[in-house]
Amino acid sequence: MAKIIPFKAVRPVADKVALVTCKTYDTYSSAELASWLDYNPYSFLHVIHPAYANAQKITLDKRFRGVALKYQDFKQEKILFSEEDPVFYLYEIQAKGQTFTGIIAGTSVEDYQNNVIKKHEDTLQYRVELFKDYLHQTHFNTEPVLITYPDSVEINTFISLRKNSEAIYEFSTTNKEKHTLWKIDTQSEIDFLQEHFEKIPNLYIADGHHRSASAELLYQQDKHLGNKNLNYFMSFLIAESNIKIYEFNRLIRDLNGLTKDEFLKKLSEHFKIEDKDQELWKPQNKYEFGMYLDGSFYALFYQFNDKNENGILDNLDAQILYDKVLHPLLGIEDLRNDERIDYIPGKQSILVIKELIDEGEFEVGFMLYPSDIKEIKTLADNNLIMPPKSTYIEPKFRSGLVVYEL
């Protein structure tokens, strides 16, 4: 049984919402960050990344205090305001022909601890500790955990009907996305959602494993303070049929001392190889891999007859590529930290991979077929962890739209 709660959010005043909200700051280039900070005084980037020009010269502790102070400035200047009562929100993102719609709510740290909220990715302890310290010092979070749940006819119907009501926000952004936010504040609606989510046995983290782990660590550290907001963390709950899962493609800087012919020969031990020359070929099915090497595209078809009898993790395409190619042939052991490997989200054109290799920065690239939600849930249900950078999942939430205070 999954528990969700409404909460007293902080959000932008309506006339400034399009100016305040922003993408996560690490998705901006240095030039983009500088431009937004120079020309938009309302951008939430001023809050989450204060003292941008001196960021490398100050301690993390001082930077976090700066975030907290700037956040209070935005509230005092009435750029942000607090809801009077706890509410849920219905949030919709329209982007490039896709529409994502879900519920913004507080989800339970206890559910996370008890595996009612399930995980499929590993976390890095230093990142968990870092974000925990950030939350401890700033006392707010504006990046919800993206959580998916099995489709519910009742919840889907509620969402569809609720979208016919008047929104509190409706705005577009410079990356050509349209954002709409509705407030769910009547007791009957709140009760309805809580009752129906209680019927769902498990929720699944799609994106935000570090954020949820940090929330749990903060709860353990500060629960003695009696702050009930620590018992929950903000989440964007979206039906599993409504998320978009992309692969992460791999770029490798060298062939680990192998010649092209030697590498292809070793690959042929596990894969049927088809030379596609200049055809921009991408995998069409599971157990298929694309490769770009020395000016040509290749199709790689995994050739083991016992593949369906292997373990769940062994059947994962990202794991197959690591077990059969990246580790034994190319000498990549640590997928997170090896400087010889880099990653490109599957939503980007494979021409990006071609260009980076043609320019000489990398020597070979691999394109994967994206995992599906069934595969992710099966891994999570069996307490298994995907290899790093296995999935890139949308939608992505805008910072500064809804703030959960701690």
PDB file of N, CA and C in Angstrom, residues 163-233:
ATOM      1  N   LYS A 163      -8.406  17.758 -15.892  1.00  0.00           N
ATOM      2  CA  LYS A 163      -7.745  18.648 -16.848  1.00  0.00           C
ATOM      3  C   LYS A 163      -8.720  19.604 -17.527  1.00  0.00           C
ATOM      4  N   ASN A 164     -10.009  19.357 -17.390  1.00  0.00           N
ATOM      5  CA  ASN A 164     -11.010  20.256 -17.968  1.00  0.00           C
ATOM      6  C   ASN A 164     -11.254  21.487 -17.098  1.00  0.00           C
ATOM      7  N   SER A 165     -10.716  21.489 -15.887  1.00  0.00           N
ATOM      8  CA  SER A 165     -10.907  22.624 -14.985  1.00  0.00           C
ATOM      9  C   SER A 165      -9.864  23.702 -15.254  1.00  0.00           C
ATOM     10  N   GLU A 166     -10.034  24.837 -14.609  1.00  0.00           N
ATOM     11  CA  GLU A 166      -9.109  25.956 -14.826  1.00  0.00           C
ATOM     12  C   GLU A 166      -7.765  25.692 -14.162  1.00  0.00           C
ATOM     13  N   ALA A 167      -6.690  25.945 -14.908  1.00  0.00           N
ATOM     14  CA  ALA A 167      -5.333  25.737 -14.384  1.00  0.00           C
ATOM     15  C   ALA A 167      -4.868  26.972 -13.628  1.00  0.00           C
ATOM     16  N   ILE A 168      -3.929  26.756 -12.693  1.00  0.00           N
ATOM     17  CA  ILE A 168      -3.332  27.904 -12.007  1.00  0.00           C
ATOM     18  C   ILE A 168      -2.138  28.446 -12.785  1.00  0.00           C
ATOM     19  N   TYR A 169      -1.504  27.581 -13.600  1.00  0.00           N
ATOM     20  CA  TYR A 169      -0.422  28.009 -14.489  1.00  0.00           C
ATOM     21  C   TYR A 169      -0.648  27.386 -15.867  1.00  0.00           C
ATOM     22  N   GLU A 170      -0.299  28.149 -16.877  1.00  0.00           N
ATOM     23  CA  GLU A 170      -0.232  27.619 -18.237  1.00  0.00           C
ATOM     24  C   GLU A 170       0.770  28.493 -18.982  1.00  0.00           C
ATOM     25  N   PHE A 171       1.945  27.934 -19.269  1.00  0.00           N
ATOM     26  CA  PHE A 171       3.009  28.742 -19.843  1.00  0.00           C
ATOM     27  C   PHE A 171       3.910  27.910 -20.735  1.00  0.00           C
ATOM     28  N   SER A 172       4.638  28.591 -21.600  1.00  0.00           N
ATOM     29  CA  SER A 172       5.591  27.937 -22.492  1.00  0.00           C
ATOM     30  C   SER A 172       7.002  28.365 -22.140  1.00  0.00           C
ATOM     31  N   THR A 173       7.970  27.539 -22.537  1.00  0.00           N
ATOM     32  CA  THR A 173       9.373  27.818 -22.239  1.00  0.00           C
ATOM     33  C   THR A 173      10.172  27.918 -23.528  1.00  0.00           C
ATOM     34  N   THR A 174      11.384  28.399 -23.413  1.00  0.00           N
ATOM     35  CA  THR A 174      12.200  28.645 -24.606  1.00  0.00           C
ATOM     36  C   THR A 174      12.639  27.374 -25.311  1.00  0.00           C
ATOM     37  N   ASN A 175      12.516  26.224 -24.656  1.00  0.00           N
ATOM     38  CA  ASN A 175      12.812  24.963 -25.345  1.00  0.00           C
ATOM     39  C   ASN A 175      11.545  24.343 -25.939  1.00  0.00           C
ATOM     40  N   LYS A 176      10.525  25.199 -26.132  1.00  0.00           N
ATOM     41  CA  LYS A 176       9.282  24.853 -26.841  1.00  0.00           C
ATOM     42  C   LYS A 176       8.477  23.776 -26.117  1.00  0.00           C
ATOM     43  N   GLU A 177       8.461  23.859 -24.805  1.00  0.00           N
ATOM     44  CA  GLU A 177       7.599  23.008 -24.000  1.00  0.00           C
ATOM     45  C   GLU A 177       6.446  23.843 -23.451  1.00  0.00           C
ATOM     46  N   LYS A 178       5.300  23.200 -23.295  1.00  0.00           N
ATOM     47  CA  LYS A 178       4.154  23.837 -22.657  1.00  0.00           C
ATOM     48  C   LYS A 178       3.905  23.155 -21.327  1.00  0.00           C
ATOM     49  N   HIS A 179       3.727  23.964 -20.280  1.00  0.00           N
ATOM     50  CA  HIS A 179       3.549  23.444 -18.931  1.00  0.00           C
ATOM     51  C   HIS A 179       2.223  23.940 -18.360  1.00  0.00           C
ATOM     52  N   THR A 180       1.478  23.029 -17.765  1.00  0.00           N
ATOM     53  CA  THR A 180       0.188  23.370 -17.169  1.00  0.00           C
ATOM     54  C   THR A 180       0.114  22.741 -15.783  1.00  0.00           C
ATOM     55  N   LEU A 181      -0.348  23.529 -14.807  1.00  0.00           N
ATOM     56  CA  LEU A 181      -0.433  23.063 -13.429  1.00  0.00           C
ATOM     57  C   LEU A 181      -1.817  23.367 -12.873  1.00  0.00           C
ATOM     58  N   TRP A 182      -2.453  22.335 -12.301  1.00  0.00           N
ATOM     59  CA  TRP A 182      -3.735  22.481 -11.628  1.00  0.00           C
ATOM     60  C   TRP A 182      -3.548  22.185 -10.149  1.00  0.00           C
ATOM     61  N   LYS A 183      -4.280  22.907  -9.304  1.00  0.00           N
ATOM     62  CA  LYS A 183      -4.225  22.655  -7.860  1.00  0.00           C
ATOM     63  C   LYS A 183      -5.368  21.736  -7.460  1.00  0.00           C
ATOM     64  N   ILE A 184      -5.041  20.680  -6.736  1.00  0.00           N
ATOM     65  CA  ILE A 184      -6.039  19.731  -6.232  1.00  0.00           C
ATOM     66  C   ILE A 184      -6.153  19.973  -4.731  1.00  0.00           C
ATOM     67  N   ASP A 185      -7.204  20.695  -4.330  1.00  0.00           N
ATOM     68  CA  ASP A 185      -7.243  21.170  -2.948  1.00  0.00           C
ATOM     69  C   ASP A 185      -8.534  20.846  -2.207  1.00  0.00           C
ATOM     70  N   THR A 186      -9.522  20.232  -2.871  1.00  0.00           N
ATOM     71  CA  THR A 186     -10.729  19.870  -2.128  1.00  0.00           C
ATOM     72  C   THR A 186     -10.491  18.565  -1.374  1.00  0.00           C
ATOM     73  N   GLN A 187     -11.121  18.448  -0.221  1.00  0.00           N
ATOM     74  CA  GLN A 187     -10.889  17.272   0.605  1.00  0.00           C
ATOM     75  C   GLN A 187     -11.352  15.997  -0.097  1.00  0.00           C
ATOM     76  N   SER A 188     -12.424  16.102  -0.868  1.00  0.00           N
ATOM     77  CA  SER A 188     -12.928  14.911  -1.559  1.00  0.00           C
ATOM     78  C   SER A 188     -11.926  14.418  -2.602  1.00  0.00           C
ATOM     79  N   GLU A 189     -11.270  15.355  -3.324  1.00  0.00           N
ATOM     80  CA  GLU A 189     -10.271  14.967  -4.319  1.00  0.00           C
ATOM     81  C   GLU A 189      -9.034  14.390  -3.648  1.00  0.00           C
ATOM     82  N   ILE A 190      -8.616  15.024  -2.560  1.00  0.00           N
ATOM     83  CA  ILE A 190      -7.439  14.539  -1.825  1.00  0.00           C
ATOM     84  C   ILE A 190      -7.695  13.129  -1.289  1.00  0.00           C
ATOM     85  N   ASP A 191      -8.867  12.936  -0.711  1.00  0.00           N
ATOM     86  CA  ASP A 191      -9.217  11.607  -0.187  1.00  0.00           C
ATOM     87  C   ASP A 191      -9.248  10.572  -1.305  1.00  0.00           C
ATOM     88  N   PHE A 192      -9.814  10.950  -2.451  1.00  0.00           N
ATOM     89  CA  PHE A 192      -9.919  10.028  -3.584  1.00  0.00           C
ATOM     90  C   PHE A 192      -8.537   9.543  -4.008  1.00  0.00           C
ATOM     91  N   LEU A 193      -7.609  10.473  -4.185  1.00  0.00           N
ATOM     92  CA  LEU A 193      -6.269  10.088  -4.633  1.00  0.00           C
ATOM     93  C   LEU A 193      -5.555   9.241  -3.582  1.00  0.00           C
ATOM     94  N   GLN A 194      -5.658   9.633  -2.327  1.00  0.00           N
ATOM     95  CA  GLN A 194      -4.990   8.857  -1.285  1.00  0.00           C
ATOM     96  C   GLN A 194      -5.550   7.437  -1.200  1.00  0.00           C
ATOM     97  N   GLU A 195      -6.868   7.310  -1.298  1.00  0.00           N
ATOM     98  CA  GLU A 195      -7.489   5.986  -1.230  1.00  0.00           C
ATOM     99  C   GLU A 195      -7.061   5.104  -2.395  1.00  0.00           C
ATOM    100  N   HIS A 196      -6.981   5.692  -3.582  1.00  0.00           N
ATOM    101  CA  HIS A 196      -6.639   4.876  -4.748  1.00  0.00           C
ATOM    102  C   HIS A 196      -5.151   4.540  -4.802  1.00  0.00           C
ATOM    103  N   PHE A 197      -4.308   5.426  -4.302  1.00  0.00           N
ATOM    104  CA  PHE A 197      -2.895   5.076  -4.244  1.00  0.00           C
ATOM    105  C   PHE A 197      -2.641   4.032  -3.158  1.00  0.00           C
ATOM    106  N   GLU A 198      -3.451   4.016  -2.115  1.00  0.00           N
ATOM    107  CA  GLU A 198      -3.310   2.989  -1.089  1.00  0.00           C
ATOM    108  C   GLU A 198      -3.616   1.595  -1.626  1.00  0.00           C
ATOM    109  N   LYS A 199      -4.331   1.528  -2.736  1.00  0.00           N
ATOM    110  CA  LYS A 199      -4.637   0.245  -3.362  1.00  0.00           C
ATOM    111  C   LYS A 199      -3.484  -0.268  -4.232  1.00  0.00           C
ATOM    112  N   ILE A 200      -2.507   0.586  -4.489  1.00  0.00           N
ATOM    113  CA  ILE A 200      -1.372   0.213  -5.331  1.00  0.00           C
ATOM    114  C   ILE A 200      -0.294  -0.413  -4.441  1.00  0.00           C
ATOM    115  N   PRO A 201       0.080  -1.652  -4.692  1.00  0.00           N
ATOM    116  CA  PRO A 201       1.028  -2.322  -3.786  1.00  0.00           C
ATOM    117  C   PRO A 201       2.440  -1.770  -3.841  1.00  0.00           C
ATOM    118  N   ASN A 202       2.876  -1.322  -5.026  1.00  0.00           N
ATOM    119  CA  ASN A 202       4.254  -0.830  -5.157  1.00  0.00           C
ATOM    120  C   ASN A 202       4.339   0.339  -6.108  1.00  0.00           C
ATOM    121  N   LEU A 203       5.217   1.272  -5.772  1.00  0.00           N
ATOM    122  CA  LEU A 203       5.617   2.356  -6.668  1.00  0.00           C
ATOM    123  C   LEU A 203       7.053   2.078  -7.103  1.00  0.00           C
ATOM    124  N   TYR A 204       7.446   2.632  -8.248  1.00  0.00           N
ATOM    125  CA  TYR A 204       8.783   2.377  -8.793  1.00  0.00           C
ATOM    126  C   TYR A 204       9.477   3.695  -9.124  1.00  0.00           C
ATOM    127  N   ILE A 205      10.685   3.865  -8.597  1.00  0.00           N
ATOM    128  CA  ILE A 205      11.466   5.056  -8.935  1.00  0.00           C
ATOM    129  C   ILE A 205      11.917   4.950 -10.390  1.00  0.00           C
ATOM    130  N   ALA A 206      11.558   5.942 -11.185  1.00  0.00           N
ATOM    131  CA  ALA A 206      12.021   5.997 -12.569  1.00  0.00           C
ATOM    132  C   ALA A 206      13.287   6.832 -12.666  1.00  0.00           C
ATOM    133  N   ASP A 207      13.299   7.975 -11.976  1.00  0.00           N
ATOM    134  CA  ASP A 207      14.455   8.874 -11.992  1.00  0.00           C
ATOM    135  C   ASP A 207      14.508   9.580 -10.642  1.00  0.00           C
ATOM    136  N   GLY A 208      15.700   9.628 -10.043  1.00  0.00           N
ATOM    137  CA  GLY A 208      15.833  10.298  -8.755  1.00  0.00           C
ATOM    138  C   GLY A 208      16.250   9.386  -7.624  1.00  0.00           C
ATOM    139  N   HIS A 209      17.026   8.345  -7.944  1.00  0.00           N
ATOM    140  CA  HIS A 209      17.473   7.411  -6.905  1.00  0.00           C
ATOM    141  C   HIS A 209      18.347   8.099  -5.856  1.00  0.00           C
ATOM    142  N   HIS A 210      19.195   9.025  -6.282  1.00  0.00           N
ATOM    143  CA  HIS A 210      20.044   9.729  -5.310  1.00  0.00           C
ATOM    144  C   HIS A 210      19.211  10.670  -4.441  1.00  0.00           C
ATOM    145  N   ARG A 211      18.221  11.342  -5.032  1.00  0.00           N
ATOM    146  CA  ARG A 211      17.396  12.270  -4.264  1.00  0.00           C
ATOM    147  C   ARG A 211      16.585  11.534  -3.198  1.00  0.00           C
ATOM    148  N   SER A 212      16.031  10.382  -3.557  1.00  0.00           N
ATOM    149  CA  SER A 212      15.255   9.630  -2.569  1.00  0.00           C
ATOM    150  C   SER A 212      16.165   9.063  -1.479  1.00  0.00           C
ATOM    151  N   ALA A 213      17.342   8.588  -1.859  1.00  0.00           N
ATOM    152  CA  ALA A 213      18.278   8.079  -0.854  1.00  0.00           C
ATOM    153  C   ALA A 213      18.735   9.193   0.083  1.00  0.00           C
ATOM    154  N   SER A 214      18.931  10.403  -0.451  1.00  0.00           N
ATOM    155  CA  SER A 214      19.324  11.546   0.378  1.00  0.00           C
ATOM    156  C   SER A 214      18.215  11.919   1.348  1.00  0.00           C
ATOM    157  N   ALA A 215      16.955  11.858   0.884  1.00  0.00           N
ATOM    158  CA  ALA A 215      15.826  12.167   1.756  1.00  0.00           C
ATOM    159  C   ALA A 215      15.750  11.178   2.915  1.00  0.00           C
ATOM    160  N   GLU A 216      16.020   9.905   2.629  1.00  0.00           N
ATOM    161  CA  GLU A 216      16.005   8.899   3.674  1.00  0.00           C
ATOM    162  C   GLU A 216      17.139   9.124   4.668  1.00  0.00           C
ATOM    163  N   LEU A 217      18.311   9.499   4.167  1.00  0.00           N
ATOM    164  CA  LEU A 217      19.457   9.750   5.038  1.00  0.00           C
ATOM    165  C   LEU A 217      19.221  10.983   5.904  1.00  0.00           C
ATOM    166  N   LEU A 218      18.603  12.015   5.327  1.00  0.00           N
ATOM    167  CA  LEU A 218      18.276  13.218   6.101  1.00  0.00           C
ATOM    168  C   LEU A 218      17.267  12.886   7.201  1.00  0.00           C
ATOM    169  N   TYR A 219      16.300  12.058   6.867  1.00  0.00           N
ATOM    170  CA  TYR A 219      15.320  11.638   7.873  1.00  0.00           C
ATOM    171  C   TYR A 219      16.019  10.945   9.045  1.00  0.00           C
ATOM    172  N   GLN A 220      16.945  10.045   8.737  1.00  0.00           N
ATOM    173  CA  GLN A 220      17.664   9.335   9.797  1.00  0.00           C
ATOM    174  C   GLN A 220      18.466  10.299  10.661  1.00  0.00           C
ATOM    175  N   GLN A 221      19.035  11.321  10.025  1.00  0.00           N
ATOM    176  CA  GLN A 221      19.887  12.266  10.745  1.00  0.00           C
ATOM    177  C   GLN A 221      19.079  13.231  11.613  1.00  0.00           C
ATOM    178  N   ASP A 222      17.958  13.731  11.078  1.00  0.00           N
ATOM    179  CA  ASP A 222      17.262  14.846  11.718  1.00  0.00           C
ATOM    180  C   ASP A 222      15.885  14.508  12.272  1.00  0.00           C
ATOM    181  N   LYS A 223      15.490  13.228  12.275  1.00  0.00           N
ATOM    182  CA  LYS A 223      14.134  12.893  12.706  1.00  0.00           C
ATOM    183  C   LYS A 223      13.884  13.262  14.164  1.00  0.00           C
ATOM    184  N   HIS A 224      14.947  13.333  14.947  1.00  0.00           N
ATOM    185  CA  HIS A 224      14.786  13.693  16.350  1.00  0.00           C
ATOM    186  C   HIS A 224      14.290  15.123  16.524  1.00  0.00           C
ATOM    187  N   LEU A 225      14.367  15.928  15.488  1.00  0.00           N
ATOM    188  CA  LEU A 225      13.943  17.324  15.566  1.00  0.00           C
ATOM    189  C   LEU A 225      12.426  17.459  15.532  1.00  0.00           C
ATOM    190  N   GLY A 226      11.734  16.377  15.153  1.00  0.00           N
ATOM    191  CA  GLY A 226      10.278  16.409  15.154  1.00  0.00           C
ATOM    192  C   GLY A 226       9.648  17.085  13.962  1.00  0.00           C
ATOM    193  N   ASN A 227      10.414  17.309  12.904  1.00  0.00           N
ATOM    194  CA  ASN A 227       9.889  17.935  11.689  1.00  0.00           C
ATOM    195  C   ASN A 227       9.205  16.870  10.832  1.00  0.00           C
ATOM    196  N   LYS A 228       7.875  16.882  10.772  1.00  0.00           N
ATOM    197  CA  LYS A 228       7.130  15.841  10.067  1.00  0.00           C
ATOM    198  C   LYS A 228       7.355  15.869   8.557  1.00  0.00           C
ATOM    199  N   ASN A 229       7.789  17.004   8.032  1.00  0.00           N
ATOM    200  CA  ASN A 229       8.051  17.067   6.590  1.00  0.00           C
ATOM    201  C   ASN A 229       9.196  16.140   6.178  1.00  0.00           C
ATOM    202  N   LEU A 230      10.066  15.809   7.156  1.00  0.00           N
ATOM    203  CA  LEU A 230      11.170  14.906   6.857  1.00  0.00           C
ATOM    204  C   LEU A 230      10.696  13.477   6.596  1.00  0.00           C
ATOM    205  N   ASN A 231       9.458  13.173   7.010  1.00  0.00           N
ATOM    206  CA  ASN A 231       8.917  11.828   6.816  1.00  0.00           C
ATOM    207  C   ASN A 231       8.545  11.553   5.364  1.00  0.00           C
ATOM    208  N   TYR A 232       8.588  12.591   4.527  1.00  0.00           N
ATOM    209  CA  TYR A 232       8.160  12.464   3.135  1.00  0.00           C
ATOM    210  C   TYR A 232       9.140  13.192   2.222  1.00  0.00           C
ATOM    211  N   PHE A 233       9.111  12.840   0.963  1.00  0.00           N
ATOM    212  CA  PHE A 233       9.870  13.596  -0.040  1.00  0.00           C
ATOM    213  C   PHE A 233       8.961  13.839  -1.239  1.00  0.00           C
TER     214      PHE A 233
END
